[in-house]
XYZ file of C-alpha atoms in Angstrom:
465
model
C -14.615 36.699 57.970
C -12.782 37.887 54.829
C -10.896 40.708 56.545
C -9.746 38.313 59.264
C -8.581 35.824 56.635
C -6.622 38.520 54.793
C -4.891 39.558 58.009
C -4.211 35.882 58.783
C -2.698 35.418 55.318
C -0.297 38.321 55.905
C 0.530 37.106 59.419
C 1.342 33.597 58.127
C 3.788 35.061 55.607
C 5.387 37.162 58.341
C 5.780 34.179 60.690
C 7.110 31.950 57.895
C 9.749 34.546 56.984
C 10.575 35.009 60.672
C 11.017 31.263 61.174
C 13.061 30.976 57.976
C 15.550 33.595 59.204
C 15.934 31.942 62.615
C 16.405 28.544 60.945
C 18.958 30.048 58.577
C 20.818 31.584 61.529
C 21.127 28.136 63.142
C 22.221 26.472 59.883
C 24.719 29.264 59.214
C 26.352 28.583 62.603
C 26.629 24.910 61.701
C 27.978 25.522 58.163
C 30.615 28.007 59.350
C 31.361 25.924 62.444
C 31.042 28.914 64.771
C 30.355 26.874 67.887
C 27.591 27.828 70.335
C 24.179 28.729 68.931
C 22.702 31.580 70.972
C 19.087 32.632 70.417
C 19.285 36.253 71.522
C 16.943 39.224 71.465
C 19.165 40.663 68.745
C 18.350 37.639 66.584
C 14.620 38.103 67.249
C 14.860 41.776 66.265
C 16.751 40.987 63.049
C 14.295 38.224 62.178
C 11.368 40.630 62.672
C 13.009 43.212 60.377
C 13.685 40.602 57.676
C 10.132 39.224 57.999
C 8.738 42.767 57.626
C 10.823 43.208 54.468
C 9.405 40.020 52.960
C 5.831 40.922 53.886
C 6.251 44.341 52.250
C 7.785 42.738 49.159
C 4.866 40.314 48.883
C 2.448 43.234 49.151
C 4.290 45.230 46.465
C 4.210 42.272 44.076
C 0.454 41.833 44.498
C 0.496 38.636 46.560
C -2.374 39.871 48.735
C -4.726 40.680 45.865
C -7.732 38.402 45.675
C -6.413 35.796 48.130
C -9.630 33.754 47.997
C -9.193 32.748 44.343
C -5.531 31.718 44.440
C -4.093 28.680 42.717
C -1.503 26.733 44.705
C 0.658 26.048 41.648
C 0.634 29.664 40.427
C 1.318 30.937 43.934
C 4.339 28.641 44.377
C 5.751 29.661 40.983
C 5.267 33.319 41.878
C 6.870 32.702 45.287
C 9.935 31.205 43.582
C 10.421 34.398 41.550
C 9.839 36.739 44.489
C 12.067 34.628 46.771
C 14.956 34.768 44.310
C 14.637 38.537 43.884
C 14.224 39.183 47.618
C 17.024 36.744 48.470
C 19.449 38.687 46.268
C 18.518 41.909 48.091
C 19.023 40.204 51.482
C 22.394 38.902 50.315
C 23.760 42.293 49.266
C 22.300 44.177 52.237
C 22.943 41.727 55.097
C 25.136 38.822 54.040
C 27.776 40.311 51.750
C 29.749 41.816 54.661
C 29.333 38.769 56.902
C 32.603 38.596 58.831
C 32.223 34.868 59.421
C 32.430 34.039 55.703
C 36.016 33.298 54.715
C 35.795 32.388 50.989
C 33.532 32.443 47.952
C 32.406 28.837 48.406
C 31.072 29.775 51.819
C 29.181 32.692 50.212
C 27.510 30.308 47.773
C 26.607 27.910 50.560
C 25.181 30.663 52.736
C 23.022 32.326 50.076
C 21.866 28.957 48.690
C 20.944 27.785 52.177
C 18.938 30.918 52.906
C 17.113 30.848 49.568
C 16.202 27.181 50.033
C 15.122 27.564 53.663
C 13.045 30.667 52.981
C 11.392 29.187 49.898
C 10.657 25.832 51.547
C 9.123 27.253 54.737
C 7.206 29.981 52.909
C 5.935 27.561 50.258
C 4.737 25.145 52.928
C 3.012 27.943 54.865
C 1.382 29.430 51.744
C 0.216 26.024 50.527
C -1.435 25.260 53.863
C -3.029 28.728 53.981
C -4.404 28.401 50.433
C -5.682 24.864 51.097
C -7.487 26.136 54.188
C -9.032 28.988 52.192
C -10.070 26.653 49.384
C -11.684 24.384 51.960
C -13.722 27.325 53.267
C -14.833 28.067 49.705
C -15.897 24.426 49.158
C -17.905 24.505 52.379
C -19.579 27.753 51.233
C -18.312 29.653 54.239
C -16.767 31.957 51.631
C -18.611 32.453 48.334
C -18.947 34.921 45.490
C -22.344 36.157 44.371
C -22.437 35.678 40.604
C -24.588 37.091 37.828
C -24.878 35.699 34.284
C -25.609 38.106 31.439
C -27.478 36.218 28.724
C -30.637 34.171 28.478
C -30.176 31.726 25.620
C -28.140 28.642 24.660
C -24.655 29.885 25.590
C -25.796 31.213 28.948
C -27.677 28.014 29.751
C -24.629 25.833 28.952
C -22.365 27.985 31.102
C -24.875 27.903 33.944
C -25.140 24.109 33.902
C -21.367 23.677 33.822
C -21.088 26.133 36.683
C -23.499 24.041 38.686
C -21.394 20.916 38.125
C -18.169 22.613 39.268
C -19.560 25.226 41.611
C -18.413 23.586 44.837
C -14.697 24.385 44.497
C -15.184 27.687 42.660
C -17.433 29.231 45.288
C -19.717 30.884 42.736
C -23.223 31.400 44.083
C -25.358 32.237 41.073
C -28.016 34.766 42.011
C -29.696 34.861 38.611
C -29.385 36.073 35.031
C -30.196 39.238 33.114
C -31.504 39.150 29.565
C -30.239 41.115 26.578
C -33.123 40.873 24.104
C -36.707 40.199 25.184
C -37.704 38.851 21.784
C -35.415 35.804 22.038
C -37.165 34.328 25.048
C -35.456 32.886 28.092
C -34.338 29.276 27.788
C -33.699 28.573 31.443
C -36.010 30.837 33.395
C -37.424 27.726 35.095
C -33.909 26.905 36.430
C -32.673 30.363 37.415
C -34.201 33.670 38.447
C -34.562 36.341 35.759
C -33.409 39.528 37.485
C -34.298 41.875 34.628
C -32.744 43.565 31.565
C -28.992 44.210 31.266
C -29.562 47.968 31.323
C -30.252 47.714 35.071
C -26.992 45.849 35.748
C -25.495 48.563 37.960
C -28.478 48.583 40.321
C -28.628 44.772 40.340
C -24.965 44.526 41.349
C -25.606 46.731 44.359
C -28.923 45.071 45.235
C -27.556 41.509 45.171
C -23.952 42.341 46.224
C -22.576 40.780 43.046
C -18.836 40.041 42.911
C -18.597 38.064 39.654
C -20.250 38.773 36.293
C -20.156 36.284 33.418
C -21.124 37.589 29.980
C -22.482 34.594 28.046
C -24.407 36.167 25.185
C -25.113 34.706 21.750
C -22.989 35.529 18.651
C -25.946 37.534 17.344
C -25.778 39.710 20.481
C -22.042 40.477 20.373
C -22.588 44.089 19.350
C -23.892 44.556 22.885
C -20.635 43.434 24.545
C -19.028 46.888 24.423
C -22.155 48.494 25.835
C -22.357 45.909 28.636
C -18.692 46.427 29.527
C -19.295 50.178 29.612
C -22.197 49.655 32.028
C -19.886 47.546 34.211
C -17.137 50.177 34.173
C -16.353 51.308 37.684
C -18.136 48.365 39.310
C -16.020 46.360 41.754
C -16.663 42.974 40.131
C -14.700 40.269 38.313
C -15.796 40.063 34.687
C -15.501 37.035 32.397
C -16.699 36.731 28.807
C -17.610 33.594 26.865
C -15.551 33.956 23.651
C -16.439 32.776 20.172
C -14.190 30.417 18.229
C -12.504 33.239 16.321
C -11.367 34.973 19.496
C -9.868 31.730 20.778
C -8.106 30.980 17.471
C -6.644 34.488 17.316
C -4.999 33.938 20.685
C -5.032 37.689 21.262
C -6.647 37.366 24.669
C -5.734 35.575 27.862
C -8.169 32.705 28.142
C -8.823 31.096 31.489
C -10.126 27.528 31.275
C -12.644 27.647 34.070
C -15.820 25.667 34.596
C -14.847 23.379 31.671
C -15.577 26.348 29.379
C -12.927 28.806 28.155
C -13.668 32.298 29.437
C -11.891 35.546 28.696
C -11.081 37.180 32.008
C -11.294 40.959 31.753
C -8.198 42.436 33.369
C -8.981 44.344 36.558
C -5.489 45.262 37.754
C -3.900 47.516 35.167
C -0.458 47.520 36.815
C 1.345 45.510 39.508
C 1.151 47.123 42.953
C 4.838 48.056 42.986
C 4.472 49.822 39.621
C 1.385 51.716 40.808
C 3.308 52.954 43.854
C 6.409 53.721 41.791
C 4.326 55.643 39.245
C 2.843 57.825 41.979
C 6.257 58.391 43.592
C 7.712 59.428 40.219
C 4.721 61.736 39.620
C 5.235 63.529 42.924
C 9.027 63.637 42.611
C 9.125 65.002 39.062
C 6.330 67.535 39.667
C 7.889 68.829 42.886
C 11.428 69.072 41.495
C 10.270 70.742 38.280
C 8.166 73.344 40.078
C 10.968 74.005 42.574
C 13.871 74.405 40.130
C 11.981 75.949 37.233
C 9.913 78.490 39.164
C 11.641 81.164 37.075
C 10.097 79.613 33.939
C 6.676 79.892 35.563
C 7.394 83.509 36.474
C 8.555 84.402 32.947
C 5.530 82.754 31.317
C 3.193 84.472 33.784
C 4.602 87.882 32.845
C 4.253 87.175 29.118
C 0.674 85.938 29.559
C -0.195 89.117 31.426
C 1.382 91.275 28.725
C -0.251 89.339 25.868
C -3.844 90.323 26.698
C -6.052 91.457 29.585
C -7.288 88.729 31.869
C -6.093 86.291 34.537
C -2.726 84.523 34.219
C -4.004 81.121 35.272
C -7.097 79.635 33.671
C -8.992 76.911 35.525
C -11.633 74.635 34.140
C -13.629 71.726 35.537
C -12.638 68.362 34.093
C -13.567 64.760 34.901
C -10.893 62.625 36.531
C -10.441 59.098 37.823
C -13.672 57.276 38.717
C -15.680 60.161 37.241
C -14.689 62.622 39.972
C -14.671 66.277 38.828
C -11.660 68.475 39.535
C -10.269 71.809 38.392
C -7.444 71.690 35.875
C -4.999 74.619 35.755
C -3.370 76.131 32.665
C -1.605 79.291 31.636
C -4.285 81.272 29.817
C -3.762 80.978 26.069
C -7.032 82.607 24.910
C -8.543 86.028 25.232
C -10.728 86.532 28.298
C -14.333 85.255 28.093
C -13.465 83.053 25.099
C -16.318 80.678 25.898
C -19.040 83.229 26.534
C -21.205 81.372 23.977
C -20.728 77.979 25.604
C -18.135 75.155 25.563
C -16.117 74.973 22.342
C -12.929 73.142 21.377
C -9.986 75.011 19.953
C -8.967 74.721 16.295
C -5.758 75.422 14.372
C -6.832 78.909 13.313
C -8.919 79.688 16.383
C -9.270 83.498 16.653
C -9.811 83.171 20.405
C -6.168 82.137 20.906
C -3.669 84.945 21.573
C -0.401 85.084 19.588
C 1.594 84.179 22.708
C -0.967 81.511 23.531
C -0.477 79.941 20.099
C 3.259 79.617 20.751
C 2.649 78.179 24.229
C 0.366 75.551 22.753
C 2.940 74.535 20.165
C 5.521 73.755 22.831
C 2.976 72.780 25.510
C 4.035 75.522 27.953
C 0.388 76.230 28.792
C 0.186 72.809 30.486
C 2.926 73.477 33.075
C 0.556 74.529 35.921
C -0.872 71.000 35.802
C 2.126 69.785 37.786
C 0.178 71.266 40.699
C -2.726 68.936 39.812
C -0.208 66.087 39.837
C 0.939 66.986 43.359
C -2.687 67.038 44.503
C -3.173 63.516 43.168
C -5.790 64.617 40.622
C -3.541 63.906 37.655
C -0.500 61.865 36.673
C 2.406 62.750 34.406
C 1.121 60.252 31.838
C -2.490 59.246 31.331
C -5.471 60.002 29.085
C -6.213 63.702 28.803
C -9.191 64.766 30.979
C -12.264 66.147 29.255
C -15.264 68.203 30.297
C -18.521 66.466 31.155
C -20.190 68.335 28.280
C -17.991 66.574 25.721
C -17.888 63.236 27.567
C -21.680 63.023 27.302
C -21.385 63.427 23.515
C -18.510 60.956 23.178
C -20.220 58.223 25.212
C -23.256 58.281 22.930
C -21.040 57.187 20.019
C -18.195 55.435 21.853
C -19.344 54.116 25.266
C -15.875 52.581 25.731
C -14.687 56.084 26.660
C -15.660 55.243 30.253
C -12.683 52.867 30.235
C -10.445 55.948 30.459
C -11.933 56.887 33.826
C -10.208 53.882 35.436
C -6.955 55.852 35.746
C -5.758 59.320 36.668
C -5.732 61.674 33.676
C -2.315 62.832 32.525
C -0.422 66.004 31.726
C 0.586 64.179 28.550
C -0.798 61.048 26.924
C -0.221 58.590 24.118
C -3.266 60.045 22.380
C -1.882 63.558 22.693
C 1.538 62.761 21.205
C 0.259 60.410 18.491
C -2.855 62.341 17.483
C -2.610 65.787 19.063
C -5.320 68.074 20.404
C -8.818 67.244 19.179
C -10.746 70.009 17.432
C -14.144 68.308 17.607
C -15.920 65.303 19.101
C -15.171 63.139 16.048
C -11.450 63.712 16.551
C -11.825 62.957 20.263
C -13.294 59.581 19.303
C -10.448 58.931 16.823
C -7.899 59.761 19.530
C -9.670 57.428 21.951
C -8.044 54.287 20.488
C -4.584 55.507 21.504
C -5.655 56.163 25.090
C -7.314 52.739 25.356
C -4.144 51.191 23.916
C -2.147 52.970 26.627
C -4.423 51.748 29.434
C -4.326 48.144 28.203
C -0.508 48.283 28.153
C 0.123 50.467 31.197
C 3.611 50.156 32.665
C 6.467 52.353 33.823
C 8.255 51.562 30.560
C 5.234 52.770 28.569
C 5.137 55.993 30.620
C 8.832 56.553 29.925
C 8.309 56.119 26.174
C 5.369 58.544 26.183
C 7.435 61.135 28.091
C 10.302 60.799 25.603
C 7.860 61.169 22.710
C 6.373 64.248 24.406
C 9.817 65.859 24.677
C 10.343 65.143 20.957
C 7.012 66.823 20.102
C 7.900 69.852 22.246
C 11.365 70.250 20.718
C 9.933 69.994 17.203
C 7.102 72.409 18.110
C 4.463 70.015 16.772
C 1.851 70.874 19.387
C -1.220 72.781 18.344
């Protein structure tokens, strides 16, 4: 059902854009007084190309994310922005050299007509599609299995308000999980107690949960970070019932749902077009650098070989996006068998580091082979630095929010690396963590660009270690 509806949603946008172009073609003939209106195969082909452009643009701007929870008003406002941007592209690519346009006033009329026609037809089509989807949700033909975390007053109030408004939201509450046994369960007679919050991952799979609402008491707030860590990597929407201080601070985006303000935990870190652009830039920069600076690689390889016996390239297993292990590659900066006594982080005066290796670390030359990891899709140019499972296990015990870093590809450089530097122990890893979380919560191409510029500054000043 859902896959068919998603395809239908895309098809409706395509047909609306197709119809808008054909309508515009007819109106253009009338405005420019060009006589006979011929509906030719050439027109059909052009309309299909233009409709494909619009469908791709909608996809790149995230219009097809979560289509079953869309708001008509928000969608129309978003359509207005996308239509204006796409209309400008259409104008410069297809309409600017229109031989039938004889003056600037005609240009204004033509572009205004197309923008209006496209927006009107697309808005009408999208509104009807969203209304149809919302109707399916109200009739429970489409619903979202929901789990409430909490078992006391706050959770009970949220549950009862959900029940009052559940019809149009499509939330089918499967039950609740409790945080502390000693507090008792205020509404166990109304809703099924599925167990303790520590089993949340298994419960999500067992009951096919799509929405999780954290409605714990103020006295339980120290558990919020732990709960969010348990939910990390789960494909669910997460909302949190805030306290009055969080609302007054205004530091979070609050969604007024169910008559109760809920903080919606951001799932999409970047718009689709930025995600694609980031990957394209990663591949482009890595490929060009490795192609044109192969002589740098060759020179470093020779110096590594001369510095001490052992392999030129050192590989080590690290943990990447979604917890997947991969092998990271570096120019060897330590003497061979440096970790014969087990995993150990490097320090400023580490005797295991060769003299040439110390220089490489200062200017980050040892990291250059990781462009190969970037090409493989295991890493990005910018992202949190990947760590070994041995150290991750130690970090998570103290700072479970570290799992948040596994939502993205690790990077050759990172905000944590340029602001804090290499960590010499687990405590320093935890201190550096705040910078990497800050990066993830503000991910954008502009942020990546700033981190890259800062990295170049660190390299030029030789402030690596």
